[in-house]
Amino acid sequence: MSSEWPLWEVFIRGQHGLNHRHVGSLHAPDAEMAIRHARDVYTRRNEGVSIWVVKSGDIAASSPSEKGPLFDPSNDKVYRHPTFYDIPDEVGHM
Amino acid sequence: MPSLPDMMTPDAETLARATGKGEAVAPATGTPEHDLFTGLTRLGDNTLILGHRVSEWCGHAPVLEEDIALANVALDLIGQTQLWLGLAGSVEGCGRSADDLAFQRDTWHFSNLLLVERPNRDFGHTLMRQFLFDAWHQPMLKALEESSDARIAEIAAKAGKEVAYHLERSADLVIRLGDGTEESHARMQDALERLWSWAGEAFIGDDIDHRLAQAGVMPAPESLRPVWDATISEVLAEATLKAPETTFAHTGGKLGRHTEHLGHILCTMQWLQRAYPGATW
């Protein structure tokens, strides 16, 4: 039965002000049922205040074979990390 | 030779035994405390037996997502049972906990509606039973939120949120399956016909119900019928299902007269506490 249902990716926002985070996937016949299932499968321990679902097939993903050209060039560019100046204590957490 | 039983005092034997041991005596039949205890066990026994029934699906549902959803519903109901039977035990005043009431009573002391002890059969039948129950449970809790007893109102408010979701879910699935394939439609129609005559008991009150209603503690069972009828006819119409014409209702559950199924449920549910009384872990 589950093989006839499309796969959905589930995103949960844990608290107000935080981003939705990918938590997993599930099968459901449509978006409404996917949200119900997500509620039952992924928010049982008070994890969420908001749920997004998206059909897995609708996600455009980078291909693992392109990993080199996509990500390697940033490996040796340490100057892109904001680590070369001091942050005053008063600024607090950034 | 033991003396002859006292004909004038009901429960003389219990009374004597309790007095001898210095134990508290349960409220006598007809007193407000006994009415309240009965009303609370009726609520708690419904959620206990249905919760146990639904939990039987654990690991057996057609898909993983529904398996977890069913387990959630079962756990909600068992959680509500702890509150209702916990309060019942304290009202009774004999030191019985929710666990004592759940695991150490026999069938004739259970006062759940006969509907909730119906066997699961298939997934559609389980959902139809849930829907018929939820459509009563939700307005029942809503009315209990207005109870003159603050403890009851508090439990009802907490349980009401869970049950609002149960009803949304079961109604949605009844519609999807009823208005689904030929096979799912046939199964849902069959389930509706099998369960219909077990649903009416919830709306038939006895003296205890009416005294509780008069005191503003719990709603009169009859008063919930119009809301239930409206929910049922709306959802069944959308589900393309047809309710049987009959208004006949099996009764007896509230008075401890049960179908053969309850004994089997208790065998499974209570065996550990009966084999190892007081066991904890």
Tab-separated table of C-alpha atoms in Angstrom:
chain	number	residue	atom	x	y	z
A	1	MET	CA	0.000	0.000	0.000
A	2	SER	CA	2.715	2.461	1.010
A	3	SER	CA	4.438	1.954	-2.332
A	4	GLU	CA	1.436	3.623	-3.994
A	5	TRP	CA	1.738	6.693	-1.823
A	6	PRO	CA	4.279	9.364	-2.768
A	7	LEU	CA	7.127	10.228	-0.448
A	8	TRP	CA	7.087	13.552	1.386
A	9	GLU	CA	9.909	15.416	3.112
A	10	VAL	CA	8.989	16.881	6.473
A	11	PHE	CA	10.250	20.162	7.910
A	12	ILE	CA	9.476	21.172	11.481
A	13	ARG	CA	9.969	24.519	13.164
A	14	GLY	CA	10.831	23.777	16.747
A	15	GLN	CA	10.301	27.221	18.229
A	16	HIS	CA	9.097	30.589	17.102
A	17	GLY	CA	11.976	32.475	15.546
A	18	LEU	CA	13.912	29.382	14.483
A	19	ASN	CA	13.998	28.006	10.951
A	20	HIS	CA	12.139	24.954	9.760
A	21	ARG	CA	14.512	21.986	9.804
A	22	HIS	CA	14.348	18.808	7.809
A	23	VAL	CA	13.436	15.992	10.204
A	24	GLY	CA	12.720	13.069	7.899
A	25	SER	CA	10.279	11.731	5.359
A	26	LEU	CA	7.067	9.725	5.188
A	27	HIS	CA	4.451	8.370	2.813
A	28	ALA	CA	1.031	9.951	2.360
A	29	PRO	CA	-1.587	10.158	-0.390
A	30	ASP	CA	-1.770	13.977	-0.356
A	31	ALA	CA	-0.457	17.093	1.381
A	32	GLU	CA	-3.186	17.209	4.029
A	33	MET	CA	-2.555	13.617	5.072
A	34	ALA	CA	1.189	14.217	4.941
A	35	ILE	CA	0.806	16.993	7.527
A	36	ARG	CA	-1.338	14.751	9.740
A	37	HIS	CA	1.180	11.957	9.467
A	38	ALA	CA	4.022	14.371	10.170
A	39	ARG	CA	2.196	15.552	13.270
A	40	ASP	CA	1.795	11.977	14.455
A	41	VAL	CA	5.244	10.703	13.492
A	42	TYR	CA	7.524	13.670	14.162
A	43	THR	CA	5.930	15.915	16.818
A	44	ARG	CA	5.023	13.356	19.474
A	45	ARG	CA	7.448	14.831	21.986
A	46	ASN	CA	6.436	18.438	21.654
A	47	GLU	CA	9.016	19.147	18.964
A	48	GLY	CA	7.168	21.601	16.807
A	49	VAL	CA	5.100	24.712	16.323
A	50	SER	CA	4.887	24.510	12.542
A	51	ILE	CA	5.098	21.786	9.885
A	52	TRP	CA	6.022	22.022	6.208
A	53	VAL	CA	5.773	19.078	3.857
A	54	VAL	CA	6.984	18.928	0.299
A	55	LYS	CA	6.854	16.067	-2.183
A	56	SER	CA	10.311	14.533	-2.328
A	57	GLY	CA	10.055	14.475	-6.115
A	58	ASP	CA	9.645	18.251	-6.180
A	59	ILE	CA	12.983	18.873	-4.522
A	60	ALA	CA	15.787	19.766	-6.904
A	61	ALA	CA	19.005	18.422	-5.401
A	62	SER	CA	22.650	18.792	-6.242
A	63	SER	CA	24.194	15.691	-7.663
A	64	PRO	CA	26.860	13.866	-5.645
A	65	SER	CA	29.058	13.629	-8.764
A	66	GLU	CA	29.266	17.433	-8.891
A	67	LYS	CA	30.557	17.544	-5.336
A	68	GLY	CA	34.070	18.516	-6.403
A	69	PRO	CA	33.312	21.541	-8.577
A	70	LEU	CA	30.523	22.689	-6.227
A	71	PHE	CA	32.230	22.543	-2.875
A	72	ASP	CA	35.987	22.069	-3.190
A	73	PRO	CA	36.762	25.626	-4.329
A	74	SER	CA	35.586	27.017	-0.982
A	75	ASN	CA	37.864	24.668	0.982
A	76	ASP	CA	40.978	26.865	0.821
A	77	LYS	CA	39.336	30.249	1.139
A	78	VAL	CA	39.638	30.699	4.890
A	79	TYR	CA	39.239	34.442	4.507
A	80	ARG	CA	35.540	33.836	3.852
A	81	HIS	CA	35.128	32.829	7.468
A	82	PRO	CA	34.677	35.838	9.733
A	83	THR	CA	37.483	34.787	12.080
A	84	PHE	CA	40.047	37.501	11.476
A	85	TYR	CA	38.746	40.137	13.839
A	86	ASP	CA	37.792	40.277	17.488
A	87	ILE	CA	34.173	40.540	18.504
A	88	PRO	CA	33.654	42.699	21.596
A	89	ASP	CA	32.115	40.785	24.508
A	90	GLU	CA	29.210	43.234	24.637
A	91	VAL	CA	27.966	41.992	21.251
A	92	GLY	CA	27.110	38.669	22.808
A	93	HIS	CA	26.243	35.566	20.791
A	94	MET	CA	26.414	35.921	17.014
B	1	MET	CA	-22.004	-20.872	63.595
B	2	PRO	CA	-22.026	-17.474	61.868
B	3	SER	CA	-24.930	-15.203	62.655
B	4	LEU	CA	-27.621	-14.713	60.054
B	5	PRO	CA	-27.062	-11.835	57.647
B	6	ASP	CA	-28.645	-8.522	58.596
B	7	MET	CA	-31.620	-8.103	56.249
B	8	MET	CA	-32.053	-4.383	56.823
B	9	THR	CA	-28.606	-3.036	55.989
B	10	PRO	CA	-27.462	-3.322	52.408
B	11	ASP	CA	-23.854	-4.447	52.061
B	12	ALA	CA	-23.774	-5.425	55.738
B	13	GLU	CA	-21.062	-7.950	55.076
B	14	THR	CA	-18.788	-5.441	53.373
B	15	LEU	CA	-19.502	-2.907	56.053
B	16	ALA	CA	-18.641	-5.348	58.813
B	17	ARG	CA	-15.492	-6.517	57.095
B	18	ALA	CA	-14.328	-2.959	56.525
B	19	THR	CA	-15.105	-1.827	60.036
B	20	GLY	CA	-13.263	-4.796	61.461
B	21	LYS	CA	-10.140	-3.879	59.542
B	22	GLY	CA	-10.566	-0.167	60.093
B	23	GLU	CA	-10.880	0.359	56.344
B	24	ALA	CA	-12.761	3.179	54.667
B	25	VAL	CA	-16.196	2.256	53.354
B	26	ALA	CA	-17.139	3.043	49.767
B	27	PRO	CA	-19.977	5.558	49.356
B	28	ALA	CA	-23.397	3.882	49.475
B	29	THR	CA	-25.510	3.591	46.333
B	30	GLY	CA	-27.620	6.663	45.720
B	31	THR	CA	-25.371	9.126	47.523
B	32	PRO	CA	-23.857	12.016	45.536
B	33	GLU	CA	-20.386	10.520	46.106
B	34	HIS	CA	-21.469	7.200	44.625
B	35	ASP	CA	-23.078	8.951	41.658
B	36	LEU	CA	-19.899	10.905	41.042
B	37	PHE	CA	-17.746	7.778	41.361
B	38	THR	CA	-19.991	5.977	38.861
B	39	GLY	CA	-19.987	8.904	36.432
B	40	LEU	CA	-16.193	9.090	36.569
B	41	THR	CA	-15.655	5.357	36.097
B	42	ARG	CA	-18.011	5.444	33.115
B	43	LEU	CA	-15.755	8.065	31.541
B	44	GLY	CA	-12.540	6.340	32.530
B	45	ASP	CA	-13.692	2.877	31.489
B	46	ASN	CA	-14.631	4.151	28.031
B	47	THR	CA	-11.192	5.619	27.465
B	48	LEU	CA	-9.456	2.621	29.043
B	49	ILE	CA	-11.191	-0.055	26.993
B	50	LEU	CA	-11.086	1.880	23.726
B	51	GLY	CA	-7.460	2.815	24.396
B	52	HIS	CA	-6.629	-0.846	24.913
B	53	ARG	CA	-8.561	-1.873	21.804
B	54	VAL	CA	-6.758	0.692	19.648
B	55	SER	CA	-3.398	-0.318	21.148
B	56	GLU	CA	-3.985	-3.830	19.768
B	57	TRP	CA	-3.092	-2.346	16.374
B	58	CYS	CA	0.413	-1.488	17.522
B	59	GLY	CA	2.758	-3.086	14.986
B	60	HIS	CA	-0.117	-4.304	12.799
B	61	ALA	CA	-1.472	-1.205	11.028
B	62	PRO	CA	-1.460	-1.151	7.215
B	63	VAL	CA	1.295	1.489	7.032
B	64	LEU	CA	3.870	2.781	9.498
B	65	GLU	CA	2.350	6.274	9.572
B	66	GLU	CA	-1.074	4.943	10.573
B	67	ASP	CA	0.496	2.599	13.096
B	68	ILE	CA	2.037	5.527	14.932
B	69	ALA	CA	-1.111	7.619	14.575
B	70	LEU	CA	-3.196	4.825	16.131
B	71	ALA	CA	-0.690	4.379	18.943
B	72	ASN	CA	-0.901	8.119	19.639
B	73	VAL	CA	-4.682	7.937	19.921
B	74	ALA	CA	-4.419	4.906	22.210
B	75	LEU	CA	-1.915	6.701	24.434
B	76	ASP	CA	-4.081	9.820	24.586
B	77	LEU	CA	-6.994	7.674	25.745
B	78	ILE	CA	-4.931	5.814	28.336
B	79	GLY	CA	-3.625	9.160	29.616
B	80	GLN	CA	-7.194	10.383	30.011
B	81	THR	CA	-8.041	7.150	31.807
B	82	GLN	CA	-5.390	7.878	34.428
B	83	LEU	CA	-7.043	11.227	35.123
B	84	TRP	CA	-10.652	9.982	35.207
B	85	LEU	CA	-9.997	6.835	37.220
B	86	GLY	CA	-7.522	8.667	39.449
B	87	LEU	CA	-10.237	11.142	40.353
B	88	ALA	CA	-12.792	8.325	40.710
B	89	GLY	CA	-10.491	6.594	43.194
B	90	SER	CA	-10.071	9.699	45.294
B	91	VAL	CA	-13.830	10.396	45.254
B	92	GLU	CA	-14.457	6.825	46.400
B	93	GLY	CA	-12.124	7.359	49.324
B	94	CYS	CA	-10.997	3.760	49.754
B	95	GLY	CA	-7.449	4.335	48.650
B	96	ARG	CA	-7.874	2.736	45.216
B	97	SER	CA	-5.596	4.216	42.553
B	98	ALA	CA	-6.324	4.482	38.822
B	99	ASP	CA	-4.222	1.334	38.354
B	100	ASP	CA	-6.193	-0.539	41.003
B	101	LEU	CA	-9.438	0.339	39.252
B	102	ALA	CA	-8.059	-0.572	35.831
B	103	PHE	CA	-6.392	-3.848	36.737
B	104	GLN	CA	-8.242	-5.212	39.744
B	105	ARG	CA	-11.883	-5.056	38.787
B	106	ASP	CA	-13.819	-7.769	36.990
B	107	THR	CA	-16.096	-7.323	33.970
B	108	TRP	CA	-19.281	-6.554	35.929
B	109	HIS	CA	-17.587	-3.602	37.612
B	110	PHE	CA	-16.674	-2.023	34.267
B	111	SER	CA	-19.159	0.556	33.071
B	112	ASN	CA	-17.864	1.381	29.589
B	113	LEU	CA	-20.187	1.669	26.610
B	114	LEU	CA	-20.552	-1.588	24.679
B	115	LEU	CA	-19.351	0.203	21.527
B	116	VAL	CA	-15.764	0.497	22.740
B	117	GLU	CA	-15.382	-3.227	23.422
B	118	ARG	CA	-16.368	-4.210	19.857
B	119	PRO	CA	-13.501	-6.086	18.205
B	120	ASN	CA	-11.192	-4.219	15.840
B	121	ARG	CA	-11.853	-6.379	12.760
B	122	ASP	CA	-10.279	-4.513	9.830
B	123	PHE	CA	-8.726	-1.045	9.738
B	124	GLY	CA	-11.924	0.503	8.347
B	125	HIS	CA	-14.047	-1.038	11.087
B	126	THR	CA	-11.641	0.265	13.732
B	127	LEU	CA	-11.867	3.764	12.267
B	128	MET	CA	-15.641	3.683	12.013
B	129	ARG	CA	-15.871	2.675	15.695
B	130	GLN	CA	-13.464	5.498	16.535
B	131	PHE	CA	-15.494	8.003	14.553
B	132	LEU	CA	-18.817	7.016	16.150
B	133	PHE	CA	-17.137	7.325	19.558
B	134	ASP	CA	-15.226	10.559	18.847
B	135	ALA	CA	-18.390	12.239	17.551
B	136	TRP	CA	-19.881	11.617	21.021
B	137	HIS	CA	-16.668	12.097	23.024
B	138	GLN	CA	-15.879	15.564	21.697
B	139	PRO	CA	-19.214	17.256	22.598
B	140	MET	CA	-19.230	15.280	25.872
B	141	LEU	CA	-15.898	16.795	26.914
B	142	LYS	CA	-16.983	20.202	25.727
B	143	ALA	CA	-20.001	19.998	28.025
B	144	LEU	CA	-17.826	18.671	30.865
B	145	GLU	CA	-15.660	21.781	30.592
B	146	GLU	CA	-18.682	23.579	32.073
B	147	SER	CA	-18.978	21.107	34.951
B	148	SER	CA	-19.808	22.472	38.378
B	149	ASP	CA	-16.935	20.291	39.613
B	150	ALA	CA	-13.700	22.149	38.851
B	151	ARG	CA	-11.647	18.935	38.825
B	152	ILE	CA	-13.817	17.517	36.061
B	153	ALA	CA	-13.746	20.744	34.056
B	154	GLU	CA	-9.956	20.749	34.227
B	155	ILE	CA	-9.564	17.178	32.952
B	156	ALA	CA	-12.139	17.821	30.218
B	157	ALA	CA	-10.259	20.891	28.991
B	158	LYS	CA	-7.028	18.918	28.680
B	159	ALA	CA	-8.640	15.875	27.074
B	160	GLY	CA	-10.778	18.055	24.803
B	161	LYS	CA	-7.775	19.207	22.790
B	162	GLU	CA	-6.650	15.646	22.165
B	163	VAL	CA	-10.119	14.473	21.248
B	164	ALA	CA	-10.745	17.385	18.872
B	165	TYR	CA	-7.823	15.986	16.880
B	166	HIS	CA	-9.102	12.406	17.174
B	167	LEU	CA	-12.434	13.469	15.681
B	168	GLU	CA	-10.806	15.457	12.906
B	169	ARG	CA	-8.667	12.456	12.031
B	170	SER	CA	-11.318	9.748	12.229
B	171	ALA	CA	-13.904	11.837	10.340
B	172	ASP	CA	-11.373	12.587	7.618
B	173	LEU	CA	-10.449	8.927	7.221
B	174	VAL	CA	-14.083	7.791	7.227
B	175	ILE	CA	-14.712	10.247	4.380
B	176	ARG	CA	-11.612	9.178	2.468
B	177	LEU	CA	-12.347	5.471	2.789
B	178	GLY	CA	-16.122	5.769	2.366
B	179	ASP	CA	-15.710	7.897	-0.735
B	180	GLY	CA	-12.681	5.918	-1.870
B	181	THR	CA	-12.453	2.738	-3.908
B	182	GLU	CA	-15.244	0.218	-4.356
B	183	GLU	CA	-13.495	-2.047	-1.851
B	184	SER	CA	-12.967	0.633	0.818
B	185	HIS	CA	-16.531	1.915	0.389
B	186	ALA	CA	-17.964	-1.572	0.853
B	187	ARG	CA	-15.878	-2.174	3.967
B	188	MET	CA	-16.887	1.153	5.527
B	189	GLN	CA	-20.571	0.571	4.780
B	190	ASP	CA	-20.284	-2.899	6.315
B	191	ALA	CA	-18.549	-1.461	9.405
B	192	LEU	CA	-21.245	1.192	9.793
B	193	GLU	CA	-23.992	-1.422	9.674
B	194	ARG	CA	-22.202	-3.687	12.136
B	195	LEU	CA	-21.548	-0.862	14.635
B	196	TRP	CA	-24.665	1.249	14.315
B	197	SER	CA	-26.765	-0.456	16.983
B	198	TRP	CA	-23.893	-0.202	19.486
B	199	ALA	CA	-23.639	3.594	19.210
B	200	GLY	CA	-26.977	4.602	20.709
B	201	GLU	CA	-26.223	3.508	24.270
B	202	ALA	CA	-24.210	6.696	24.844
B	203	PHE	CA	-27.386	8.783	24.682
B	204	ILE	CA	-29.549	6.799	27.082
B	205	GLY	CA	-29.360	8.117	30.615
B	206	ASP	CA	-30.255	6.394	33.876
B	207	ASP	CA	-31.054	7.799	37.319
B	208	ILE	CA	-27.390	8.346	38.082
B	209	ASP	CA	-26.848	10.296	34.850
B	210	HIS	CA	-29.877	12.425	35.542
B	211	ARG	CA	-28.891	13.225	39.123
B	212	LEU	CA	-25.415	14.195	37.901
B	213	ALA	CA	-26.992	16.374	35.217
B	214	GLN	CA	-29.276	18.015	37.715
B	215	ALA	CA	-26.289	18.883	39.897
B	216	GLY	CA	-24.537	20.351	36.863
B	217	VAL	CA	-21.692	17.846	37.204
B	218	MET	CA	-22.131	16.088	33.859
B	219	PRO	CA	-24.421	16.687	30.872
B	220	ALA	CA	-27.535	14.565	30.417
B	221	PRO	CA	-26.646	11.861	27.856
B	222	GLU	CA	-29.732	12.721	25.777
B	223	SER	CA	-28.568	16.333	25.402
B	224	LEU	CA	-25.575	15.262	23.296
B	225	ARG	CA	-27.630	13.486	20.651
B	226	PRO	CA	-28.412	16.476	18.355
B	227	VAL	CA	-24.716	17.399	17.974
B	228	TRP	CA	-23.803	13.765	17.365
B	229	ASP	CA	-26.573	13.339	14.805
B	230	ALA	CA	-25.424	16.462	12.970
B	231	THR	CA	-21.766	15.348	12.856
B	232	ILE	CA	-22.688	11.833	11.789
B	233	SER	CA	-25.043	12.846	9.002
B	234	GLU	CA	-22.631	15.468	7.658
B	235	VAL	CA	-19.643	13.128	7.588
B	236	LEU	CA	-21.559	10.091	6.320
B	237	ALA	CA	-23.069	12.159	3.493
B	238	GLU	CA	-19.619	13.270	2.419
B	239	ALA	CA	-18.371	9.708	2.774
B	240	THR	CA	-21.268	8.493	0.561
B	241	LEU	CA	-22.265	6.075	3.343
B	242	LYS	CA	-25.795	5.328	4.479
B	243	ALA	CA	-26.674	4.834	8.138
B	244	PRO	CA	-29.171	2.059	8.916
B	245	GLU	CA	-32.729	3.209	9.606
B	246	THR	CA	-33.034	1.407	12.923
B	247	THR	CA	-32.868	3.307	16.191
B	248	PHE	CA	-32.424	0.124	18.247
B	249	ALA	CA	-29.527	0.364	20.701
B	250	HIS	CA	-27.857	-2.407	22.687
B	251	THR	CA	-27.531	-1.337	26.308
B	252	GLY	CA	-26.113	-2.667	29.567
B	253	GLY	CA	-22.472	-1.623	29.459
B	254	LYS	CA	-22.995	1.307	31.804
B	255	LEU	CA	-24.485	-1.088	34.362
B	256	GLY	CA	-21.747	-3.685	34.026
B	257	ARG	CA	-23.582	-6.043	31.676
B	258	HIS	CA	-21.102	-6.642	28.892
B	259	THR	CA	-20.639	-8.637	25.733
B	260	GLU	CA	-18.315	-11.631	25.727
B	261	HIS	CA	-15.547	-9.443	24.321
B	262	LEU	CA	-14.801	-7.501	27.505
B	263	GLY	CA	-13.685	-10.584	29.417
B	264	HIS	CA	-11.179	-11.366	26.681
B	265	ILE	CA	-9.865	-7.802	26.744
B	266	LEU	CA	-9.395	-7.967	30.512
B	267	CYS	CA	-7.601	-11.327	30.243
B	268	THR	CA	-4.943	-9.691	28.120
B	269	MET	CA	-4.913	-6.352	29.882
B	270	GLN	CA	-4.950	-7.546	33.490
B	271	TRP	CA	-3.033	-10.815	33.474
B	272	LEU	CA	0.239	-9.361	34.712
B	273	GLN	CA	-1.275	-7.563	37.692
B	274	ARG	CA	-3.306	-10.673	38.482
B	275	ALA	CA	-0.352	-13.045	38.226
B	276	TYR	CA	2.021	-10.692	40.052
B	277	PRO	CA	-0.159	-8.420	42.211
B	278	GLY	CA	1.447	-5.083	42.923
B	279	ALA	CA	4.292	-5.664	40.462
B	280	THR	CA	6.102	-2.494	39.433
B	281	TRP	CA	9.121	-1.691	37.311
